[in-house]
């Protein structure tokens, strides 16, 4: 009964390819996120969706395109992959408002671009 | 806007010793504060959180943290370190009404036998 699950866990691909990472949550949360963790472990938000609507879009290259088909899913598509895209990508979910405000994270997808 | 500073990117303690990981935050609105732990090749797991009410909060695995508004701090402590505590620890802040968690840069905790 994984709360936030993302696939794949590992992704190795060549420069220039297009790839997708999928994320699903079964917590009934209304908000989902994508975070990027770089090689120094720094976590930075990329996108956030609330009820399928984009509410946060940080300074991210437009090669990255999130898609939320419903409240329980948030996928990340990356076009024309570059070496610098290598990182661990985390999906997370939370309630946007209310006392139950912590984010629950998936296990991460380690993307390696060669 | 919110920001978090974790003092010390690497902390090393002996098994059985006190663990103290420091976190200072900046927030223009009342904050929600969190500590997460990340074990190698794993996702982030919530240790504890402060939203409102009691300023001393207890979390899992014997950790606790105290919210000190006057010092804008939310330091994480554990009285006696265990080898299994070795991990990366992240402090995070979210302003009330804000839409995202902002993380500190993380502190790697090493436990010496």
Coordinates of C-alpha atoms in Angstrom, one line a residue:
Chain A
X1 CA 0.0 0.0 0.0
X2 CA 2.5 2.6 -1.1
X3 CA 1.2 6.1 -0.5
X4 CA 3.2 7.8 -3.2
X5 CA 4.6 5.6 -5.9
X6 CA 6.7 6.7 -8.8
X7 CA 8.1 4.7 -11.7
X8 CA 10.7 3.9 -12.8
X9 CA 13.1 3.9 -9.9
X10 CA 16.1 4.1 -12.1
X11 CA 16.4 5.6 -15.6
X12 CA 19.5 5.6 -17.7
X13 CA 19.2 7.2 -21.1
X14 CA 21.3 9.0 -23.8
X15 CA 21.4 12.7 -24.4
X16 CA 18.7 13.9 -26.7
X17 CA 16.2 11.3 -25.8
X18 CA 12.7 11.9 -24.4
X19 CA 11.6 10.2 -21.2
X20 CA 8.7 10.2 -18.8
X21 CA 8.4 9.6 -15.1
X22 CA 5.0 8.6 -13.6
X23 CA 3.7 9.3 -10.1
X24 CA 0.5 8.2 -8.4
X25 CA -0.8 8.9 -4.8
X26 CA -3.5 7.0 -3.0
X27 CA -3.8 9.4 0.0
X28 CA -6.6 11.5 -1.4
X29 CA -4.5 14.6 -1.4
X30 CA -5.4 17.5 -3.7
X31 CA -1.9 18.7 -4.4
X32 CA 1.1 17.0 -6.0
X33 CA 4.6 18.2 -6.6
X34 CA 7.8 17.4 -8.5
X35 CA 11.1 18.1 -6.7
X36 CA 14.6 17.8 -8.1
X37 CA 17.5 16.7 -5.9
X38 CA 20.9 17.4 -7.3
X39 CA 24.2 15.7 -6.6
X40 CA 24.8 17.8 -3.5
X41 CA 21.4 16.6 -2.1
X42 CA 19.8 20.0 -2.5
X43 CA 16.0 19.7 -3.0
X44 CA 14.3 22.3 -5.2
X45 CA 10.6 22.4 -6.2
X46 CA 9.9 22.3 -9.9
X47 CA 6.1 22.1 -10.3
X48 CA 3.0 21.8 -8.2
X49 CA -0.5 20.9 -9.2
X50 CA -3.7 21.5 -7.2
X51 CA -6.8 19.6 -8.4
X52 CA -5.1 19.1 -11.8
X53 CA -4.3 22.8 -12.2
X54 CA -0.7 24.1 -12.3
X55 CA -0.1 26.4 -9.3
X56 CA 3.7 26.4 -9.1
X57 CA 6.1 26.5 -12.1
X58 CA 9.6 27.4 -10.9
X59 CA 12.3 28.4 -13.3
X60 CA 12.5 25.1 -15.1
X61 CA 13.5 24.6 -18.8
X62 CA 10.4 24.2 -21.0
X63 CA 11.8 20.8 -22.0
X64 CA 10.2 19.7 -18.7
X65 CA 6.4 19.3 -19.0
X66 CA 4.2 18.0 -16.2
X67 CA 0.9 16.5 -16.8
X68 CA -1.9 15.8 -14.3
X69 CA -4.7 13.6 -15.8
X70 CA -6.4 13.5 -12.4
X71 CA -5.9 14.5 -8.8
X72 CA -4.1 11.2 -8.1
X73 CA -1.5 11.3 -10.9
X74 CA 1.2 13.7 -11.9
X75 CA 3.6 12.7 -14.6
X76 CA 6.8 14.4 -15.7
X77 CA 7.9 14.4 -19.3
X78 CA 11.4 15.5 -20.3
X79 CA 12.3 16.3 -23.9
X80 CA 15.8 16.4 -25.4
X81 CA 17.6 15.2 -22.3
X82 CA 20.8 16.9 -21.3
X83 CA 23.7 15.7 -19.1
X84 CA 22.7 18.4 -16.5
X85 CA 19.3 16.7 -16.1
X86 CA 20.9 13.9 -14.3
X87 CA 19.5 14.0 -10.7
X88 CA 17.0 12.3 -8.5
X89 CA 13.4 13.4 -9.1
X90 CA 10.9 13.1 -6.3
X91 CA 7.2 13.2 -6.5
X92 CA 5.2 14.3 -3.5
X93 CA 1.7 15.0 -2.4
X94 CA -0.1 16.9 0.4
X95 CA -3.3 18.7 1.3
X96 CA -2.9 22.3 0.2
X97 CA -4.5 23.7 3.4
X98 CA -5.4 22.6 6.8
X99 CA -3.4 21.1 9.7
X100 CA -2.4 18.0 7.8
X101 CA 0.2 20.0 5.8
X102 CA 3.2 17.7 5.5
X103 CA 4.2 16.4 2.1
X104 CA 4.5 12.7 1.5
X105 CA 7.3 11.7 -0.9
X106 CA 7.8 8.9 -3.3
X107 CA 11.0 6.8 -3.4
X108 CA 12.5 8.9 -6.1
X109 CA 13.6 8.3 -9.7
X110 CA 17.4 8.4 -10.3
X111 CA 17.8 9.8 -13.8
X112 CA 21.2 9.3 -15.4
X113 CA 21.9 10.9 -18.8
X114 CA 24.9 9.6 -20.7
Chain B
X1 CA 8.9 34.3 1.1
X2 CA 10.4 31.5 3.1
X3 CA 14.0 30.2 3.5
X4 CA 15.8 27.7 5.6
X5 CA 19.4 27.5 6.7
X6 CA 20.9 24.3 8.2
X7 CA 24.1 25.0 10.0
X8 CA 26.6 22.3 9.3
X9 CA 26.4 20.2 6.2
X10 CA 28.0 17.3 8.1
X11 CA 27.7 16.4 11.7
X12 CA 29.5 13.4 13.3
X13 CA 28.7 12.1 16.8
X14 CA 29.5 8.9 18.7
X15 CA 27.0 6.2 19.3
X16 CA 25.1 7.1 22.5
X17 CA 25.9 10.8 22.3
X18 CA 23.5 13.7 22.0
X19 CA 22.5 14.6 18.4
X20 CA 21.9 18.3 17.7
X21 CA 21.1 19.4 14.1
X22 CA 20.5 23.1 13.7
X23 CA 17.9 24.8 11.6
X24 CA 17.0 28.5 11.3
X25 CA 14.2 29.7 9.1
X26 CA 12.9 32.9 7.6
X27 CA 9.2 33.4 6.9
X28 CA 7.1 36.5 6.4
X29 CA 4.0 34.6 7.7
X30 CA 3.6 32.1 10.6
X31 CA 5.5 29.0 9.5
X32 CA 4.8 25.4 9.5
X33 CA 8.2 23.6 10.1
X34 CA 9.3 20.1 9.3
X35 CA 12.2 17.7 9.7
X36 CA 12.6 14.9 7.1
X37 CA 15.1 12.1 7.1
X38 CA 16.5 10.5 4.0
X39 CA 18.3 7.1 4.2
X40 CA 20.6 6.1 1.3
X41 CA 18.7 5.6 -2.0
X42 CA 15.4 6.2 -0.3
X43 CA 12.7 8.9 -0.4
X44 CA 12.1 11.5 2.3
X45 CA 10.3 10.4 5.5
X46 CA 8.7 12.8 7.9
X47 CA 10.3 12.8 11.4
X48 CA 8.2 15.5 13.0
X49 CA 6.4 18.7 12.3
X50 CA 5.3 21.9 14.0
X51 CA 2.1 23.6 12.9
X52 CA 0.5 25.3 15.9
X53 CA 0.3 24.7 19.7
X54 CA 3.0 23.1 21.8
X55 CA 6.4 24.3 20.7
X56 CA 8.2 21.1 21.7
X57 CA 7.3 18.4 19.2
X58 CA 8.2 14.8 19.4
X59 CA 8.7 12.7 16.4
X60 CA 9.6 9.2 15.4
X61 CA 12.7 7.3 16.4
X62 CA 13.2 9.3 19.6
X63 CA 13.8 12.7 17.8
X64 CA 12.3 16.0 19.0
X65 CA 12.5 19.6 18.0
X66 CA 11.6 22.9 19.6
X67 CA 10.1 25.8 17.8
X68 CA 11.6 29.1 19.1
X69 CA 10.0 32.0 17.4
X70 CA 12.3 34.6 19.0
X71 CA 15.3 32.8 17.6
X72 CA 13.6 31.7 14.4
X73 CA 15.0 28.2 15.0
X74 CA 13.7 24.7 14.9
X75 CA 16.7 22.5 16.0
X76 CA 16.4 18.8 16.0
X77 CA 17.7 16.7 18.9
X78 CA 18.0 13.1 20.1
X79 CA 19.4 12.3 23.5
X80 CA 21.3 9.2 22.5
X81 CA 22.4 8.5 18.9
X82 CA 22.1 5.0 17.4
X83 CA 24.0 3.7 14.4
X84 CA 20.7 3.5 12.5
X85 CA 20.3 7.3 12.7
X86 CA 23.0 7.8 10.1
X87 CA 21.3 9.5 7.2
X88 CA 20.7 12.9 5.6
X89 CA 18.3 15.2 7.5
X90 CA 16.4 18.1 6.0
X91 CA 14.6 21.0 7.7
X92 CA 11.8 22.5 5.7
X93 CA 9.4 25.5 6.1
X94 CA 6.1 26.2 4.6
X95 CA 4.3 29.5 5.3
X96 CA 0.7 29.3 6.3
X97 CA -1.2 29.7 3.0
X98 CA 1.9 29.0 1.0
X99 CA 1.9 26.3 -1.6
X100 CA 5.3 24.7 -1.3
X101 CA 7.9 23.3 1.1
X102 CA 11.2 25.1 1.0
X103 CA 14.1 22.9 2.1
X104 CA 17.4 23.6 3.8
X105 CA 20.5 22.2 2.1
X106 CA 20.5 19.1 4.3
X107 CA 22.8 17.8 7.1
X108 CA 24.5 14.5 6.8
X109 CA 24.6 12.7 10.2
X110 CA 27.4 10.2 10.7
X111 CA 27.5 8.0 13.8
X112 CA 30.8 6.7 15.1
X113 CA 30.9 3.4 16.9

